[in-house]
Coordinates of C-alpha atoms in Angstrom, one line a residue:
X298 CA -12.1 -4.3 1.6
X299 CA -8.3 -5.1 0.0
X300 CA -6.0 -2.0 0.4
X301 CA -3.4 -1.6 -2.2
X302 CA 0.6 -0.8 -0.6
X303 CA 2.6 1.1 -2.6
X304 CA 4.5 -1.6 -4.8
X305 CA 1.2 -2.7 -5.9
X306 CA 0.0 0.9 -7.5
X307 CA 3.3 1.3 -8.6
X308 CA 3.0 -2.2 -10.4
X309 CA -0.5 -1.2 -11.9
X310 CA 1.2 1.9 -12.9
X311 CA 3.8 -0.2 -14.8
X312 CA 1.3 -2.2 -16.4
X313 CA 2.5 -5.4 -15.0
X314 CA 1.0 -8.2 -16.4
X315 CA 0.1 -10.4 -13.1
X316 CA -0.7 -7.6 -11.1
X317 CA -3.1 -5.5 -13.4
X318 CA -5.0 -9.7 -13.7
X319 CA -5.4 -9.8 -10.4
X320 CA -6.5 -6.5 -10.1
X321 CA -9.3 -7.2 -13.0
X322 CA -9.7 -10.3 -11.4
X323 CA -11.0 -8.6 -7.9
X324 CA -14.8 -8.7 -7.3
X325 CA -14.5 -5.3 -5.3
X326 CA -13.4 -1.8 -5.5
X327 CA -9.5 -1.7 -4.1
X328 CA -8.4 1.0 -1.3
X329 CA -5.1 2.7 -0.2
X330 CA -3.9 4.8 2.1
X331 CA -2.7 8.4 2.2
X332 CA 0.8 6.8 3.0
X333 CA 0.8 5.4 -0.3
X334 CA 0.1 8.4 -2.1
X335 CA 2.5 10.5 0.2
X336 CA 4.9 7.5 -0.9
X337 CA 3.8 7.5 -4.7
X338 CA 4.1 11.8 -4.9
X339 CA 7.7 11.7 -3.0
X340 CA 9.0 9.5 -5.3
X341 CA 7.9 11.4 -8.4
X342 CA 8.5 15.2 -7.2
X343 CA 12.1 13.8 -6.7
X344 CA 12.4 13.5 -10.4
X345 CA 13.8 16.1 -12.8
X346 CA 11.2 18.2 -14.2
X347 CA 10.6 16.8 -17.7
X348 CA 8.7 14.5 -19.5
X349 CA 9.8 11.7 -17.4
X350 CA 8.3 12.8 -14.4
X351 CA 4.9 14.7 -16.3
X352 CA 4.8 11.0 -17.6
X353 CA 4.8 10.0 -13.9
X354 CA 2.7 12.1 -12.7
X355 CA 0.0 11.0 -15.4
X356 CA 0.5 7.4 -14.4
X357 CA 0.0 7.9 -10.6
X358 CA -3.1 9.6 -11.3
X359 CA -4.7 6.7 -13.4
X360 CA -3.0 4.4 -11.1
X361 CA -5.2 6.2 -7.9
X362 CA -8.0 6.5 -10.1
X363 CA -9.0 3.2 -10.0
X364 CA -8.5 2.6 -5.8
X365 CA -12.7 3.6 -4.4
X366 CA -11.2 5.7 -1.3
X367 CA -7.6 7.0 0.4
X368 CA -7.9 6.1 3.8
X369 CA -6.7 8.4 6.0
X370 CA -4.4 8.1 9.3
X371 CA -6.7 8.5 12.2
X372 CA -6.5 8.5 16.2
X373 CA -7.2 4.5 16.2
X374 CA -4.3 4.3 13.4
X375 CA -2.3 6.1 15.5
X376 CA -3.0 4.1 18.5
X377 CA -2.4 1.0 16.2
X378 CA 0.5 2.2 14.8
X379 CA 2.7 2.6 18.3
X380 CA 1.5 -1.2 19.0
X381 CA 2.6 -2.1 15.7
X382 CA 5.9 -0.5 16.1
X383 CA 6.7 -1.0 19.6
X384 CA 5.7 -4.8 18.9
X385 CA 8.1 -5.5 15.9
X386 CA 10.7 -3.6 18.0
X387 CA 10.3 -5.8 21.1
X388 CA 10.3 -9.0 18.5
X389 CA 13.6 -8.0 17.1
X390 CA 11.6 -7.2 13.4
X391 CA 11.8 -3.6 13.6
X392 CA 9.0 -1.9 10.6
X393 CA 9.6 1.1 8.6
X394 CA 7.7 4.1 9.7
X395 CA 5.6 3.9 6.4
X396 CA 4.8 0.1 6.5
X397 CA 4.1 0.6 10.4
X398 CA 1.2 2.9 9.4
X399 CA -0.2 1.4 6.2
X400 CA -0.6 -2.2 8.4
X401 CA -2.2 0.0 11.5
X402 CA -4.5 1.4 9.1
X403 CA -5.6 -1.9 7.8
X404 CA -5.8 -3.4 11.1
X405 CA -7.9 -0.8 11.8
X406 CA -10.3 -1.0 9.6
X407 CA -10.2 -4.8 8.9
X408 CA -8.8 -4.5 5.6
X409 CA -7.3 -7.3 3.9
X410 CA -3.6 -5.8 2.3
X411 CA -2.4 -6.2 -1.0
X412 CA 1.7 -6.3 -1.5
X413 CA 4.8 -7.7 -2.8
X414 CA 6.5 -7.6 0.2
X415 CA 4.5 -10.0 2.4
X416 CA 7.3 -11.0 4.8
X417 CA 7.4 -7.1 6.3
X418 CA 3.8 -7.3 7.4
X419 CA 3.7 -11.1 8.9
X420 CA 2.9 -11.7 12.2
X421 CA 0.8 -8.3 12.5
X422 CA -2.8 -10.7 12.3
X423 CA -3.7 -8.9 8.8
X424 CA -5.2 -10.8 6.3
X425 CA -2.0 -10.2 3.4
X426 CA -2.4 -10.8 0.0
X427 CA 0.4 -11.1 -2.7
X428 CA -1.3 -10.1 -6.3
X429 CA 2.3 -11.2 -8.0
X430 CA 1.7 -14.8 -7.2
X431 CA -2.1 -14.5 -6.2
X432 CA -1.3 -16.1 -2.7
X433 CA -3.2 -15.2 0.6

């Protein structure tokens, strides 16, 4: 199971080239988290109302469409998710509330994770994957 962080959907969204390959290119069914959506939906309701954000709105939707199942936050995410935090902290590398969660839910669940931003979730043991450059 690969879950998909935010930049990625957003990427699909945007029809980027590299990312919507690798995406075709996967031989399973892609996650995410309710994180990202909460992420994806912030970042869209903070838009004017208008066609922009209608467009937008459209685009998420096809863009979650294609992900098999939202994964949820659950007690053992939560339990992962102080670790996570109180880890990075104690390292000096402190995480963002958002990226603490999304990396406790694939820890969790053993879930490979699929982002741009590789560096934030080193050093957590999760099996990261960078669909811009197709590295693991």
């Amino acid at each position: 199971m690969i879950i998909l962080d935010t930049n990625v959907i957003s990427a699909l969204m945007a029809d980027t080239r590299e990312v919507v390959a690798w995406a075709m290119a996967l031989g399973e069914q892609p996650v995410t988290t309710a994180i990202t959506k909460a992420e994806l939906l912030y970042g869209i309701e903070q838009l004017p109302d208008g066609g922009r954000k209608r467009g937008y709105r459209a685009r998420s939707a096809d863009a979650l469409a294609l992900v098999h199942d939202i994964l949820p936050v659950t007690a053992h995410s939560a339990e992962a998710y102080a670790a996570i935090r109180a880890q990075r902290q104690h390292d000096g590398r402190p995480i963002t509330t958002a990226d603490a969660m999304i990396a406790a839910i694939a820890r969790q669940t053993g879930a490979g994770l699929a982002t741009r931003n590789v560096k934030d979730f080193e050093g957590l043991g999760l099996r990261l994957v960078d669909p811009w450059n197709h590295t693991i």
